[in-house]
Coordinates of C-alpha atoms in Angstrom, one line a residue:
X23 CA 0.0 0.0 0.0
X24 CA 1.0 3.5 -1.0
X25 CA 1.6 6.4 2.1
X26 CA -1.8 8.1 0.2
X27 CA -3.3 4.3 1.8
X28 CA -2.9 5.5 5.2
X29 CA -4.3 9.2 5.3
X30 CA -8.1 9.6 5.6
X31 CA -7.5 11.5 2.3
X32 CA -5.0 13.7 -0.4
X33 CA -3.9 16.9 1.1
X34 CA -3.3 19.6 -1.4
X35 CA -1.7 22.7 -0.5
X36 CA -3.3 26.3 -1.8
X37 CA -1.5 29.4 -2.2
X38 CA -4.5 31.7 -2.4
X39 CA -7.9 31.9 -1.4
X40 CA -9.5 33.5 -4.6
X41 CA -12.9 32.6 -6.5
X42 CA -10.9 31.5 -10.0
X43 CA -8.9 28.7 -7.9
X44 CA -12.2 27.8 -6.1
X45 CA -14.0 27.4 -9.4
X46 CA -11.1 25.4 -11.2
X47 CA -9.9 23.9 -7.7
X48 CA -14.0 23.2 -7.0
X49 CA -13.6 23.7 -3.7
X50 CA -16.9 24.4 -2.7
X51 CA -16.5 25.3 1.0
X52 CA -14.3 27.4 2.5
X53 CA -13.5 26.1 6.6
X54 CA -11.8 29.0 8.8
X55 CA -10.2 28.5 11.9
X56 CA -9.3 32.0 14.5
X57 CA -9.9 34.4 11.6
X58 CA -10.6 37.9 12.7
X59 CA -11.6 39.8 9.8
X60 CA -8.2 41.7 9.7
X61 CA -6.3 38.7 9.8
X62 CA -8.5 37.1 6.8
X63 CA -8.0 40.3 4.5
X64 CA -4.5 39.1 4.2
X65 CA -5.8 35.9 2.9
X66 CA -8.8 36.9 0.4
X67 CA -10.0 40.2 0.6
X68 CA -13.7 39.2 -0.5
X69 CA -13.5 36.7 2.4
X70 CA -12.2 39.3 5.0
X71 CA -15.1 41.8 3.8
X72 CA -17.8 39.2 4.2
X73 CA -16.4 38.4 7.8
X74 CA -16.7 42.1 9.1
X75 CA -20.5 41.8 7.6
X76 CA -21.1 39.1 10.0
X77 CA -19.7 40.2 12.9
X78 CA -21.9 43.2 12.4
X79 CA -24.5 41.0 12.2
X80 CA -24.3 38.4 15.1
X81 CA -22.7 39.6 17.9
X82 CA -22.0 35.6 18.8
X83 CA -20.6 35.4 15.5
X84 CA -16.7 34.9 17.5
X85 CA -18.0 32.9 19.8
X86 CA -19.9 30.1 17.8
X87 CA -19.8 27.6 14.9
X88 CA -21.2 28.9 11.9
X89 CA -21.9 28.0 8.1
X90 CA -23.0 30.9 5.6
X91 CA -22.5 31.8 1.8
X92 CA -20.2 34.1 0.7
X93 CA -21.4 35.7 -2.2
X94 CA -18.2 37.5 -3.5
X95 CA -16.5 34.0 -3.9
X96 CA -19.7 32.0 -4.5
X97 CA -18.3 29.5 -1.8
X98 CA -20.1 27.8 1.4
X99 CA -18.0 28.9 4.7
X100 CA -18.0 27.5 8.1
X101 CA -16.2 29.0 11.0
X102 CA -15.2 27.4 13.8
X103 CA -13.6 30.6 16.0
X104 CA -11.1 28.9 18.8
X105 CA -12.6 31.6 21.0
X106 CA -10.7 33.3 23.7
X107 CA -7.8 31.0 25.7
X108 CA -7.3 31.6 29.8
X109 CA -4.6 30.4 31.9
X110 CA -5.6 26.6 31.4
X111 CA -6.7 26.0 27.8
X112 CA -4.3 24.5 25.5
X113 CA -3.3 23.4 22.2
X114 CA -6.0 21.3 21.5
X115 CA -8.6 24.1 21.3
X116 CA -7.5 24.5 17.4
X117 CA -7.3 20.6 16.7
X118 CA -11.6 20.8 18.3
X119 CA -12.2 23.9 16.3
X120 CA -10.6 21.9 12.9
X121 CA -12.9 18.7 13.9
X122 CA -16.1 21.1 14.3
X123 CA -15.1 23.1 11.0
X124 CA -14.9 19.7 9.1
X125 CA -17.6 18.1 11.4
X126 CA -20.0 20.6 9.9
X127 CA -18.9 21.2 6.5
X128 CA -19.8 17.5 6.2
X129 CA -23.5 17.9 7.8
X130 CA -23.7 20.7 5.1
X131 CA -22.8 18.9 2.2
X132 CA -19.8 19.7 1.4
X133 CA -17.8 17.6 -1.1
X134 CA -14.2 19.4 -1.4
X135 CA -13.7 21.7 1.3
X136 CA -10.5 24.4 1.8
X137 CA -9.1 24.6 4.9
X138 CA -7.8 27.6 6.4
X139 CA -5.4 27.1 8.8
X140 CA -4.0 29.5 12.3
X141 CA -1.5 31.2 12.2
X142 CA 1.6 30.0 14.7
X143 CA 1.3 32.5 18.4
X144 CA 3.7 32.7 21.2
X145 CA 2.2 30.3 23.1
X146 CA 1.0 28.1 20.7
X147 CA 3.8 27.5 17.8
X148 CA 2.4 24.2 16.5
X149 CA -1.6 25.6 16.6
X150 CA -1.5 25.3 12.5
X151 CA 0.1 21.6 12.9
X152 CA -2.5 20.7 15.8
X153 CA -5.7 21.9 14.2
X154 CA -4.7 20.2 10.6
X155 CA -4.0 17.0 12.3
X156 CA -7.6 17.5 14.1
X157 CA -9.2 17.9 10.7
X158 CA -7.4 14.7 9.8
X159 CA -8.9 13.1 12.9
X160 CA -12.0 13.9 11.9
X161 CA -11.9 12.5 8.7
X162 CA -10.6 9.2 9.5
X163 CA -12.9 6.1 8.1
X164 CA -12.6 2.8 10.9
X165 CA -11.5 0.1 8.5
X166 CA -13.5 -2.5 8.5
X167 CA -16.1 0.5 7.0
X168 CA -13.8 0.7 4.8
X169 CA -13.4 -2.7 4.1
X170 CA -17.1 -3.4 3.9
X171 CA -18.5 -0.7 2.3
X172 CA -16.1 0.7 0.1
X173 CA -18.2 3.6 -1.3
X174 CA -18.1 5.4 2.3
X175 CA -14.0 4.7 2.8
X176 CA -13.5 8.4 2.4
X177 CA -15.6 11.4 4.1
X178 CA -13.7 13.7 1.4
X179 CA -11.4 12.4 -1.2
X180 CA -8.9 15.4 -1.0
X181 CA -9.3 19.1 1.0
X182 CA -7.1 22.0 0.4
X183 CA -4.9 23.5 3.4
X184 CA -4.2 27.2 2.9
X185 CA -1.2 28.1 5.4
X186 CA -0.6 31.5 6.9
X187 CA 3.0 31.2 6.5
X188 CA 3.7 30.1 3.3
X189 CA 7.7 29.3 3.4
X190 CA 6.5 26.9 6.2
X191 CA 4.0 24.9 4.0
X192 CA 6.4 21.9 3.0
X193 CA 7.1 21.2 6.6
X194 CA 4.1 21.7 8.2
X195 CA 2.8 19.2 5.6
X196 CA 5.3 17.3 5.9
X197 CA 5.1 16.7 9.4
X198 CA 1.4 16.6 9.7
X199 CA 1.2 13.6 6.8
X200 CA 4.1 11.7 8.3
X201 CA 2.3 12.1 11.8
X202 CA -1.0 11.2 10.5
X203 CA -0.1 8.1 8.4
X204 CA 1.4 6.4 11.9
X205 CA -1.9 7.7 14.3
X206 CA -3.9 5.9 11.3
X207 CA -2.2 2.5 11.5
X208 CA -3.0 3.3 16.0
X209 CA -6.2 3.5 14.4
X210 CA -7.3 0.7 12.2
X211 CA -5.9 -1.7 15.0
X212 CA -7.0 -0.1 17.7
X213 CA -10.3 0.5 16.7
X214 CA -10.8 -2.8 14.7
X215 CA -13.5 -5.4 16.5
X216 CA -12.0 -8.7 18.8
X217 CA -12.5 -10.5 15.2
X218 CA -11.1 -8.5 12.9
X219 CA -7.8 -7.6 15.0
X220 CA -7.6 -10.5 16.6
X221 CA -3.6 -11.9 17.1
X222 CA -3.5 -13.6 13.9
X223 CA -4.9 -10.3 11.7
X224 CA -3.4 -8.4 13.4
X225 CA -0.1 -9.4 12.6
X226 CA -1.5 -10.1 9.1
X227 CA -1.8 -6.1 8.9
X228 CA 1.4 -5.5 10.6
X229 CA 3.1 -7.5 7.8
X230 CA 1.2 -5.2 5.0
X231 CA 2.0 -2.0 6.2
X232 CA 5.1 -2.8 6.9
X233 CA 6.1 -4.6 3.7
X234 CA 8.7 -2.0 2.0
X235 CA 11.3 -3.5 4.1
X236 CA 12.7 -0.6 6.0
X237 CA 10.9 -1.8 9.1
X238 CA 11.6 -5.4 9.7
X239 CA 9.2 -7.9 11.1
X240 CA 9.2 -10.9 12.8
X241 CA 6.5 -12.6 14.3
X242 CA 6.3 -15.4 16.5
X243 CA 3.3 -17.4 16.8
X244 CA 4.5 -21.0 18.4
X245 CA 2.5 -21.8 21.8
X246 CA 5.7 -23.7 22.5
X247 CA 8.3 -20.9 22.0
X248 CA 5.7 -19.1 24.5
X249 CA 5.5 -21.4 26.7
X250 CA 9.6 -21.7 27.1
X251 CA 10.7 -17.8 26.5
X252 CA 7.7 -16.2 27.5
X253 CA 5.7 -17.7 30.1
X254 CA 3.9 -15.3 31.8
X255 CA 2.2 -14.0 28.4
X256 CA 1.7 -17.9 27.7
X257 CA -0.2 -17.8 30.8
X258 CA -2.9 -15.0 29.3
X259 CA -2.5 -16.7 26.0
X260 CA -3.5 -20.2 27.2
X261 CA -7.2 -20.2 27.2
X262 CA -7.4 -17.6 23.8
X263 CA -4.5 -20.4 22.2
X264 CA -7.6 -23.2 22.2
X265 CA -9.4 -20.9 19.4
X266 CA -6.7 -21.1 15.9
X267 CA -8.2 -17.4 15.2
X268 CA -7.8 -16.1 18.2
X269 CA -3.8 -17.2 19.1
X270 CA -1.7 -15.3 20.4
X271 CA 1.2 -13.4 18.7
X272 CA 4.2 -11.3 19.9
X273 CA 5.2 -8.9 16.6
X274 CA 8.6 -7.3 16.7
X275 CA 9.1 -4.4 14.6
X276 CA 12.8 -2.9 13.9
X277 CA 14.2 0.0 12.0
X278 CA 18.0 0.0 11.7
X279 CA 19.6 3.8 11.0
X280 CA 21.5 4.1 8.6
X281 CA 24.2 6.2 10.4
X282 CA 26.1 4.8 14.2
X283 CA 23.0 4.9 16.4
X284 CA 22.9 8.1 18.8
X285 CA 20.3 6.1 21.0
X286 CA 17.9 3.4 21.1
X287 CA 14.1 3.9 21.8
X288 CA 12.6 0.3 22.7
X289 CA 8.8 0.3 22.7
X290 CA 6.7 -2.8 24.4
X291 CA 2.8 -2.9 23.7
X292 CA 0.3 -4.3 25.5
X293 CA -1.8 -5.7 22.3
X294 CA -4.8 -7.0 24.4
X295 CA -7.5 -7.7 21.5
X296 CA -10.1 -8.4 23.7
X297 CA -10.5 -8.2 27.8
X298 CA -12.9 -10.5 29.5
X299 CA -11.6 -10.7 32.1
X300 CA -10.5 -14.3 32.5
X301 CA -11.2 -16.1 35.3
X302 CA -11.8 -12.9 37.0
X303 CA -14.9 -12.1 34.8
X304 CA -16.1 -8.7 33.9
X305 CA -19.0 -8.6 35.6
X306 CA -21.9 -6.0 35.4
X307 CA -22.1 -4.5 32.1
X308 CA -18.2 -3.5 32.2
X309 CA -16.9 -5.8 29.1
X310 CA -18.0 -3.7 26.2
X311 CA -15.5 -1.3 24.6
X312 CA -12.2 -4.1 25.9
X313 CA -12.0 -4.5 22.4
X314 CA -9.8 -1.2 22.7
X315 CA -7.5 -2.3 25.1
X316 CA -5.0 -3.1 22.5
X317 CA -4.1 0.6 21.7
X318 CA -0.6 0.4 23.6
X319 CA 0.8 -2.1 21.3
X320 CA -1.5 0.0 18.3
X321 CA 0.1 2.8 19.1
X322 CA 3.6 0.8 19.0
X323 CA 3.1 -0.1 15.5
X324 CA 1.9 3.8 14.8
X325 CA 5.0 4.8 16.2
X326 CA 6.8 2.9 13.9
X327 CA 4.6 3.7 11.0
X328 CA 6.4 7.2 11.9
X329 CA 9.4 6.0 11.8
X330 CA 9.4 4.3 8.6
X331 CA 8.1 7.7 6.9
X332 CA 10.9 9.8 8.8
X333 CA 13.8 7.3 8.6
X334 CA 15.9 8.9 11.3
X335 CA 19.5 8.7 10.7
X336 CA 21.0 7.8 13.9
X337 CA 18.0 6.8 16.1
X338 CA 17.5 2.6 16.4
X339 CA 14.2 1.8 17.4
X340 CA 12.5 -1.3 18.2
X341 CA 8.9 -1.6 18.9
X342 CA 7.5 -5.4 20.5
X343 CA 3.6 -5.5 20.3
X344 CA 2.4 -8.3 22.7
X345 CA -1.2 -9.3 21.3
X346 CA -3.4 -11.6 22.8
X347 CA -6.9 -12.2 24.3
X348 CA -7.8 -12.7 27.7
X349 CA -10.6 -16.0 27.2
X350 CA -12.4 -17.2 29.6
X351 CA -12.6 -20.8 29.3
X352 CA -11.4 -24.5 31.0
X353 CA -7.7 -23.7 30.1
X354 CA -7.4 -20.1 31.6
X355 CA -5.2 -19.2 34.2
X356 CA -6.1 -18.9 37.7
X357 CA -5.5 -16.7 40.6
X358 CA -3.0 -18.3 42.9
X359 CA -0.8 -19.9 40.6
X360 CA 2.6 -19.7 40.3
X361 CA 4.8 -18.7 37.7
X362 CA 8.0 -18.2 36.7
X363 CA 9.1 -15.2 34.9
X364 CA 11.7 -15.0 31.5
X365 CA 14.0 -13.3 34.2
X366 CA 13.3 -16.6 37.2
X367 CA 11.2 -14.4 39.4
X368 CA 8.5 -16.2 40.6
X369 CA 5.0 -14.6 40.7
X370 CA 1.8 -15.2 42.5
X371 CA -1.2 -14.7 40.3
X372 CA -3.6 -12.8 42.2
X373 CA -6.1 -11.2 39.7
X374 CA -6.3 -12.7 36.2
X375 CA -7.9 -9.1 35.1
X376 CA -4.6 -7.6 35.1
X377 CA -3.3 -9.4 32.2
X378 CA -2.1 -6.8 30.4
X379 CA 1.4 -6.7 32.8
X380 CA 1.2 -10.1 32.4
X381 CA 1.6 -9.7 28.4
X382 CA 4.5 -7.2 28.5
X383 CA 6.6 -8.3 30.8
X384 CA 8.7 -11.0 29.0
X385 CA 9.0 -9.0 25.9
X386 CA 10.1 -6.4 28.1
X387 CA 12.7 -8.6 30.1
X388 CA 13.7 -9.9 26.4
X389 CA 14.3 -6.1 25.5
X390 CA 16.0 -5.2 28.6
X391 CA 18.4 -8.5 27.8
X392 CA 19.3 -7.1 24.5
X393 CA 20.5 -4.0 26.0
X394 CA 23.1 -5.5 28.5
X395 CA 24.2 -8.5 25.7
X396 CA 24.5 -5.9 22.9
X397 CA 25.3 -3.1 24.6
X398 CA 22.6 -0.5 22.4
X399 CA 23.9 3.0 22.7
X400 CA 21.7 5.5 25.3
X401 CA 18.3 2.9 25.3
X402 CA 15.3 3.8 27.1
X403 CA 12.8 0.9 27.6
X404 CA 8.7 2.1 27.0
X405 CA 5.6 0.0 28.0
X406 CA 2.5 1.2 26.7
X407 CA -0.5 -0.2 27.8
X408 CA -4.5 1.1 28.2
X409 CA -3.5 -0.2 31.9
X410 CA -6.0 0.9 34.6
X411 CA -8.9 2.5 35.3
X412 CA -7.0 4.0 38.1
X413 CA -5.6 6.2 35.7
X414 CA -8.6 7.1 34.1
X415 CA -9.9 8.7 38.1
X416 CA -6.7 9.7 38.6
X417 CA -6.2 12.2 35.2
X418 CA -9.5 12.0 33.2
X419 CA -8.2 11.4 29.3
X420 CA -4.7 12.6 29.9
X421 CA -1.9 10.0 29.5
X422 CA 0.2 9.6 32.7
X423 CA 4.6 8.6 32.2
X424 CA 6.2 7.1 35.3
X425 CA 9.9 6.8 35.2
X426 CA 12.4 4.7 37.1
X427 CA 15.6 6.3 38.3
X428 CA 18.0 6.4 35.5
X429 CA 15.1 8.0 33.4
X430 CA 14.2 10.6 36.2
X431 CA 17.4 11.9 36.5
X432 CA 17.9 12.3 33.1
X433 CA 14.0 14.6 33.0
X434 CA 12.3 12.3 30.8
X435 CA 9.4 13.0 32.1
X436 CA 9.4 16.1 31.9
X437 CA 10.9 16.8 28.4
X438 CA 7.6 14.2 27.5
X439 CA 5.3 16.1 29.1
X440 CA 6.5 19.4 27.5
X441 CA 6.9 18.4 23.8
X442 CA 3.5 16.5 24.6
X443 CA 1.7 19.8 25.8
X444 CA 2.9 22.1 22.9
X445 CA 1.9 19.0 20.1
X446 CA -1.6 18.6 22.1
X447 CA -0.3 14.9 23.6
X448 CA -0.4 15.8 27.0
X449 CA 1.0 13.7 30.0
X450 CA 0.6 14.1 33.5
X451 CA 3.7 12.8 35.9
X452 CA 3.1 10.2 38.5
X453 CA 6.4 9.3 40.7
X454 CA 7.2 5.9 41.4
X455 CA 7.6 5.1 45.0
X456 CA 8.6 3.1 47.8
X457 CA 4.7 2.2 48.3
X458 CA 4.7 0.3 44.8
X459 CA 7.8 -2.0 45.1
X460 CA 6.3 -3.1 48.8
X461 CA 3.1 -3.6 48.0
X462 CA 3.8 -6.3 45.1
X463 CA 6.5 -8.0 46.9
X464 CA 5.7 -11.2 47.7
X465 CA 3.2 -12.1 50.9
X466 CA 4.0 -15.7 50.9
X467 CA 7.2 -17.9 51.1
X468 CA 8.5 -19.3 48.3
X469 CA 7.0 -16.6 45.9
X470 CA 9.0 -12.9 44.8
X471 CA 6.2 -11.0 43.4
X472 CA 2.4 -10.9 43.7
X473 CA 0.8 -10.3 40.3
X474 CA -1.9 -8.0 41.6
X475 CA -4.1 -7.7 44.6
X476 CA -8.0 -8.8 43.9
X477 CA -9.2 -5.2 43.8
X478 CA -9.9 -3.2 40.7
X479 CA -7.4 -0.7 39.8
X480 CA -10.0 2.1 40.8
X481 CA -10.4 1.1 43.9
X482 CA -6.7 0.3 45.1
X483 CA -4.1 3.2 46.1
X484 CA -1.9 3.9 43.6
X485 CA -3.9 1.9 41.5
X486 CA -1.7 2.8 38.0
X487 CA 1.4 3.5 39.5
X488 CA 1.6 -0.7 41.3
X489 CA 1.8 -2.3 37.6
X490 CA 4.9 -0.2 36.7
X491 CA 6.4 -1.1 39.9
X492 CA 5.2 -5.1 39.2
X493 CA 6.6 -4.7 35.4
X494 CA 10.4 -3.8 36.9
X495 CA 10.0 -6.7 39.9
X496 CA 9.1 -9.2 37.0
X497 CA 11.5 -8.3 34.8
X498 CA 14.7 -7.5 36.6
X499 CA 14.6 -4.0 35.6
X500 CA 14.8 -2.9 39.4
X501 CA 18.3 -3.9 39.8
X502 CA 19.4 -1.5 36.8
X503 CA 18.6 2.1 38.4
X504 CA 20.9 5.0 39.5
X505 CA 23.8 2.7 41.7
X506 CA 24.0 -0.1 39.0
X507 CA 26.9 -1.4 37.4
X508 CA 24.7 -0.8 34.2
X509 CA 21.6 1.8 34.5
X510 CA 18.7 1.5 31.6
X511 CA 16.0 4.5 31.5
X512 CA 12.8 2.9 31.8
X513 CA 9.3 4.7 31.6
X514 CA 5.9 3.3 31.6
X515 CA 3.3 5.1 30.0
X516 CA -0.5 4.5 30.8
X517 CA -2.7 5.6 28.1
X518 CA -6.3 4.4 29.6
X519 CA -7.5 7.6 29.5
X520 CA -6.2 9.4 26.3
X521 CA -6.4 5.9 23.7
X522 CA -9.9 7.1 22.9
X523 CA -12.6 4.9 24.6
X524 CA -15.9 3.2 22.6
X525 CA -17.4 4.8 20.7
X526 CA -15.1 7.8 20.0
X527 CA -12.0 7.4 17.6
X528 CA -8.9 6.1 18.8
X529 CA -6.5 9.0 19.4
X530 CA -3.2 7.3 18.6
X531 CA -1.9 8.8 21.8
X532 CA 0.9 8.5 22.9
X533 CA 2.5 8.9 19.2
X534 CA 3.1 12.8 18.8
X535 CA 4.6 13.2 22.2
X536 CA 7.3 10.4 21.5
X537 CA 7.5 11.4 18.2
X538 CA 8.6 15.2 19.3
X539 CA 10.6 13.3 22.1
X540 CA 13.1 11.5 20.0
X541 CA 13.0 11.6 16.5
X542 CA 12.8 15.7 16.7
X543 CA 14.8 16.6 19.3

């Protein structure tokens, strides 16, 4: 598939806003985002005189969506003002006012709209990247719509972007298309149904958008490989394994620079295609929408879709996507069993509901091997996983990062939370503690780590900080901070609130904010 194959739609830069281009163009409606009337003279003079009319006419005019004709260009125009920013509004007030513009020029009939972008502020250099990567939010199509229906794959089959700046149109496009392409892979797998991206597809879709070669894949799919190098996500995998169409599969993704690496960014993802539970049932009405709890490892494979369309020249990344479903059935594990991790830690079961740590942490202990045995230049370790519901109490539909010592000191967090608020990505910083080792060492002799308590997240302390803490216990990661012979930066990133729950759009979150993190920086 062609880079066109994973954008909602052709994006065609405009130079001018006049009514010959329209005509020949036929654009037929005109989408304007923060215009004041002065600001629009600059970019059509007949659109900047039909502004001034309106705000003389509606005094909410500034304040509120609108779609009217303007006569002078013979063009529809909807205009979706960003409105007036305090203290704690951010970025993401331009990508909202680009998904209302579009939102309505659709409702009104539009067929090829132009969209006027922002132009950069101060405080918000990136508002005319943000708000055209909102309008391409807007316009994405789920796949299997796509698949099934063909003639409604695309809400618009092109739209021209007029750019304030126009010595900065190649780049802002540039970025914003590269951007988009990997938050539309997040997308299709994130969003696709337990069927359609279960293990096996999954991995079938992996192989298709990867195919050009400068991302290698491999994919293991051998219960018995599982069973011997990855035993705890053999444990989640057990019951699922019964079904051939819903097996598990671990998919590693690589992209080798073609310059001496700088630095290594290693990416696990917790790919769980569908969450019942296990033995530990979702009970009450709380199953629907765990079809989405595979957007860590979706946004793993986004990442990378990124990566393949930037080719960075000294960055190495590796991404792991862990997918597997979490069946109920005679051959799923059990709270209180015991097993032993890839790294010989042996772990108490305690909840079979928090799989997803379960489904990481081998890749991750794999990950952490290669490190040490290959000695990767500057590597910092990721897991990305729609985690808990903690997090979702604890920060709404914010991502949070927690980092381990070597990543602390070095202000990962920090530097992600920055690049994440000015790209509209944000992150909020939880601080691993004390509390979170203690609490999942293990209660009983003869066993190092307990898995989980028997609470939900929501309803434990420290509910989403615990699993981070479990994930370096399990994996020997703990014994790599600050006064180690050999340090590795770790961070864990839980995305349960800002993946994009049923039945909104996946976000692709937490792809900007790494993207800005390492491959810009």
């Amino acid at each position: 598939m062609s880079a066109e194959s994973y954008l909602p739609c052709l994006v065609k830069p405009v130079a001018k806003v006049e009514r010959a281009l329209l005509q020949s163009e036929h654009y037929d409606t005109i989408c304007v985002l923060d215009g004041a009337a002065s600001e629009l003279t600059v970019v059509s003079s007949q659109l900047g005189a039909q502004f001034t009319k309106q705000k003389a006419y509606d005094a909410a005019f500034e304040s509120m969506l609108s779609c009217f004709h303007c006569p002078e260009l013979d063009c529809r125009v909807v205009y979706s003002p960003v409105g007036t920013l305090n203290d704690y509004d951010d970025v993401r007030r331009y990508a909202e006012a680009a998904q209302a513009a579009l939102g309505r020029a659709i409702k009104a009939g539009a067929q090829k709209p132009l969209l006027v972008l922002p132009k950069s502020s101060g405080r918000f250099p990136d508002a005319p990247l943000v708000a055209l990567l909102g309008a391409l939010h807007e316009l994405y199509v789920p796949l299997q719509l796509r698949e099934d229906v063909p003639s409604k794959s695309h809400r618009f089959r092109s739209i021209g972007v007029y750019v304030p700046d126009h010595g900065k149109v190649e780049s802002l496009l540039h970025s914003a298309l590269t951007l988009e392409a990997g938050r539309f892979v997040a997308r299709d797998i994130g969003g696709g149904d337990p069927e359609r991206m279960a293990p096996p597809r999954v991995a079938e879709y992996v192989q298709e958008a990867f195919k050009s070669g400068t991302i290698k894949v491999t994919v293991i799919d051998d219960p018995r490989v599982f069973e011997r190098e990855y035993p705890l996500f053999q444990a989640v995998n057990r019951a699922a394994g019964t079904v051939k169409r819903h097996g598990g599969r671990i998919i590693f993704l690589e992209y080798s620079p073609p310059k001496p690496a700088r630095k290594t960014v290693v990416l696990v993802g917790k790919g769980v295609t569908y969450d019942t539970g296990g033995a530990d049932i979702k009970a009450g009405g709380i199953m629907a929408g765990m079809s989405r709890d595979k957007c860590g490892a979706a946004a793993v494979a986004g990442y990378m879709k990124v990566v393949e369309q930037r080719r960075p020249d000294d960055v190495h990344v590796v991404g792991v996507m862990c997918m597997v479903r979490n069946s109920v059935g005679e051959e799923c594990y059990v709270s209180d069993e015991m097993i032993t991790s890839r790294a010989g830690v042996r772990i108490r079961v305690g909840n079979t509901d928090a799989e997803g740590r379960m489904a990481m942490a081998d890749a991750l202990c794999q990950m952490k091997e290669r490190v040490l045995k290959e000695g990767l230049p500057d590597p910092h370790l990721y897991t990305i996983a729609t985690l808990t519901g903690h997090a979702v109490l604890a920060v709404g539909n914010n991502a949070i990062v927690m980092d381990n010592g070597p990543a602390r000191a070095a202000d990962h967090g920090l530097t992600l939370q920055r690049e994440g608020e000015n790209i509209g990505d944000p992150f909020e910083i939880s601080i691993l503690r004390k509390e979170d080792f203690d609490f999942h060492k293990g209660k009983c002799y003869g066993e190092d780590v307990l898995q989980a308590n028997n609470l939900p997240s929501s309803r434990t302390p420290r509910g989403h900080q615990g699993p981070a803490a479990f994930l370096m216990l399990a994996t020997g990661l703990d014994q790599c901070g600050l006064n180690s012979a050999q340090p590795i930066k770790y961070s864990h990133l839980d995305i349960a609130g800002s993946a994009g729950d049923v039945p909104h759009t996946p976000t692709g979150s937490p792809i900007l904010a790494l993207t800005r993190t390492h491959l810009e920086q």
